Short mmCIF file of C-alpha atoms in Angstrom, two decimals:
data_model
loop_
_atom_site.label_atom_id
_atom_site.label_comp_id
_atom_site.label_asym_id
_atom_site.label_seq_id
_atom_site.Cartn_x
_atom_site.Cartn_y
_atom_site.Cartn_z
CA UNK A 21 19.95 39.09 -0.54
CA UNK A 22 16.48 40.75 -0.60
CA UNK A 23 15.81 44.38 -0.43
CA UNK A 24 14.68 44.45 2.84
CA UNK A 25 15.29 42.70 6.13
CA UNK A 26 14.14 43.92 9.51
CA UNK A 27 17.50 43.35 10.87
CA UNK A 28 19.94 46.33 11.69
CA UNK A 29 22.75 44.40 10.11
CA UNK A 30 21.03 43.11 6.98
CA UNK A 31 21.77 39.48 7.77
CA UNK A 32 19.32 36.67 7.67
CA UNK A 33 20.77 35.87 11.34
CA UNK A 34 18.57 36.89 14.70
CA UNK A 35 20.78 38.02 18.08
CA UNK A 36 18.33 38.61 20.72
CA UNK A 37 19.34 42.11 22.92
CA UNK A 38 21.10 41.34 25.78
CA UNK A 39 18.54 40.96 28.46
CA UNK A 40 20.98 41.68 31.11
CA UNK A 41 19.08 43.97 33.33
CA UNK A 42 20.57 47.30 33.61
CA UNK A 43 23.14 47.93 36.78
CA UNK A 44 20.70 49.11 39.68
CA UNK A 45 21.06 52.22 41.43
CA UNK A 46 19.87 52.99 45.15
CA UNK A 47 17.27 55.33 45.25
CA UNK A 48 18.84 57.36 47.84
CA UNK A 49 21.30 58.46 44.92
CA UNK A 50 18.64 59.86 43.22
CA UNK A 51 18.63 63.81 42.63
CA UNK A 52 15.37 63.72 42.90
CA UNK A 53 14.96 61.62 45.99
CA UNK A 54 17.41 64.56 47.64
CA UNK A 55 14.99 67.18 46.84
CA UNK A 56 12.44 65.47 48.22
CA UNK A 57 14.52 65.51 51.86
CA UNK A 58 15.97 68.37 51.47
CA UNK A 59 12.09 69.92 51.08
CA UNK A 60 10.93 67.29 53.96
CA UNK A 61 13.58 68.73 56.50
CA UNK A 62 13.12 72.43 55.46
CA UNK A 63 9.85 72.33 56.88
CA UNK A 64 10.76 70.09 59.70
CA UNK A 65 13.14 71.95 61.45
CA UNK A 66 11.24 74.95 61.07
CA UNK A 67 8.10 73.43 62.36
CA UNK A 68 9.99 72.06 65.28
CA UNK A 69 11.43 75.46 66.09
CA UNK A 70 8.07 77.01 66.64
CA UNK A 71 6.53 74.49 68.09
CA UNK A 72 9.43 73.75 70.74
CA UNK A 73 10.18 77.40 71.10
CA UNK A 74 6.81 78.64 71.51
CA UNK A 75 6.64 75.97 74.78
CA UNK A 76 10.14 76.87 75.92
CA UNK A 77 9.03 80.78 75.71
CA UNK A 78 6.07 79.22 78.04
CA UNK A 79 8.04 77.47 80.23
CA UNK A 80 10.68 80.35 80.92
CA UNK A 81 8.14 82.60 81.31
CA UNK A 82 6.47 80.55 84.34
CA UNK A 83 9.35 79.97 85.84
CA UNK A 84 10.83 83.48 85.42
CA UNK A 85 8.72 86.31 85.78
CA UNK A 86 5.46 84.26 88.12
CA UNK A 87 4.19 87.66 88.58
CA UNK A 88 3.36 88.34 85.29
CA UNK A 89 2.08 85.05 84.50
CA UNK A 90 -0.24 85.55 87.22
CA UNK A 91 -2.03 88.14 86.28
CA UNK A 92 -5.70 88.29 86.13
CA UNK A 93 -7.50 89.00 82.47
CA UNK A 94 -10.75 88.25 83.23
CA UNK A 95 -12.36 86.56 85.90
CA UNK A 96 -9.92 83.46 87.10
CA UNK A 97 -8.32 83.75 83.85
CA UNK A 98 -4.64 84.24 83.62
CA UNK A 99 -2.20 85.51 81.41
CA UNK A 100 -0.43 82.18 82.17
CA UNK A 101 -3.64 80.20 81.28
CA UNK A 102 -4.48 81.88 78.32
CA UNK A 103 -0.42 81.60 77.04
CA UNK A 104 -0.97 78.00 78.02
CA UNK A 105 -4.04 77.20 76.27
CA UNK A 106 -2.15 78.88 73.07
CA UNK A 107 -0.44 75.84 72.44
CA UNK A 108 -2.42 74.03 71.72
CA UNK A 109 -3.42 76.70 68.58
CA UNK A 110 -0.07 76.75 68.11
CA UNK A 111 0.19 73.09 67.70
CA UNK A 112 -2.91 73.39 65.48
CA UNK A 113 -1.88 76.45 63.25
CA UNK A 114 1.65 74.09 63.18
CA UNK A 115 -0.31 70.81 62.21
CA UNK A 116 -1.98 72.48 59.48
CA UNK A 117 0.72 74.22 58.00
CA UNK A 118 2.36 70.85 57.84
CA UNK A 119 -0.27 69.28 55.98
CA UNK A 120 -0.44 72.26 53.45
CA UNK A 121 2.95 71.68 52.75
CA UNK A 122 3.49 68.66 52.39
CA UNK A 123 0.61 68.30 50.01
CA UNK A 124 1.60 71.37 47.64
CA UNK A 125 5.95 70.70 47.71
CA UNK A 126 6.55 67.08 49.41
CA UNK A 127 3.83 65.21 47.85
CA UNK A 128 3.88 66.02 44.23
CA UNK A 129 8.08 64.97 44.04
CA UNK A 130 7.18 61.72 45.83
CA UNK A 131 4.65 60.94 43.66
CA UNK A 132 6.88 61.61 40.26
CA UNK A 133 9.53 59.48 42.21
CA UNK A 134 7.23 56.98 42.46
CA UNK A 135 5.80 57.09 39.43
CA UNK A 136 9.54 56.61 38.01
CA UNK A 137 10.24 53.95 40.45
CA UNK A 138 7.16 52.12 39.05
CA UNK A 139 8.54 52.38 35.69
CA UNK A 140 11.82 51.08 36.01
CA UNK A 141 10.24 47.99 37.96
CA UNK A 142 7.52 47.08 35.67
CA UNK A 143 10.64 47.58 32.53
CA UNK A 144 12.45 44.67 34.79
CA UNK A 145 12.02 41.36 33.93
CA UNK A 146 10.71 39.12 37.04
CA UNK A 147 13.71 36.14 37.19
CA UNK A 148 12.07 33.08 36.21
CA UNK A 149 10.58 30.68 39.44
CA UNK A 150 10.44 34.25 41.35
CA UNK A 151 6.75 35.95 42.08
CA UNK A 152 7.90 39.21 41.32
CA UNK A 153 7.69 41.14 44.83
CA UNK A 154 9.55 44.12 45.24
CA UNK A 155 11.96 44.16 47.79
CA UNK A 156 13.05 47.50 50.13
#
């Protein structure tokens, strides 16, 4: 028997590994996939909740108290036109919040899950006769 052999076992005999491809696991089960929801809907429901509530306050108001909502700032300009026109900043101030989020907390965990996704496909091996597309 020589001194060295590259097998494990010392023997002169090759076993390849078994190439059975590990047992696949949704990525919704992932604890990282979670976090990545959990930090989606966080923001969601808040963002909804001011943007929503800030029309409903709007709404309410007109409908409840026309007097006040009719009152003259300057000019032809009301206190109902100006709260009415401040939707649309706060449908602005709400769109870029959302983008500032979503690029400092949302996007760095999807691209990590990604990255790992990407990973564990390319360590796959493609089934022979098949043209390796991933599938959803």
């Amino acid at each position: 028997m020589p001194e060295f052999s590259p097998w494990h076992d010392n023997s002169f005999t090759y076993s390849p590994p078994d190439n059975e491809p590990a047992p696949t696991r949704r990525i919704s089960e992932d604890p990282e996939f979670h976090s990545l929801r959990r930090a989606q809907r966080r923001f969601g429901v808040r963002a909804t909740l001011l943007s929503v509530g800030g029309f409903l306050l709007y709404v309410l108001l007109s409908h409840s108290v026309p007097g006040l909502m009719n009152q003259r700032l300057v000019g032809h300009l009301t206190l109902g036109l100006t709260l009415g026109l401040g939707q649309f900043a706060v449908m602005g101030v709400t769109a870029v919040c959302y983008v500032r989020y979503m690029r400092t907390r949302v996007d760095p965990l999807a691209r990590g899950l990604g990255s790992r996704l990407d990973q564990h496909t390319a360590r796959q091996t493609v089934p022979p006769g098949s043209r390796g597309y991933r599938t959803w």
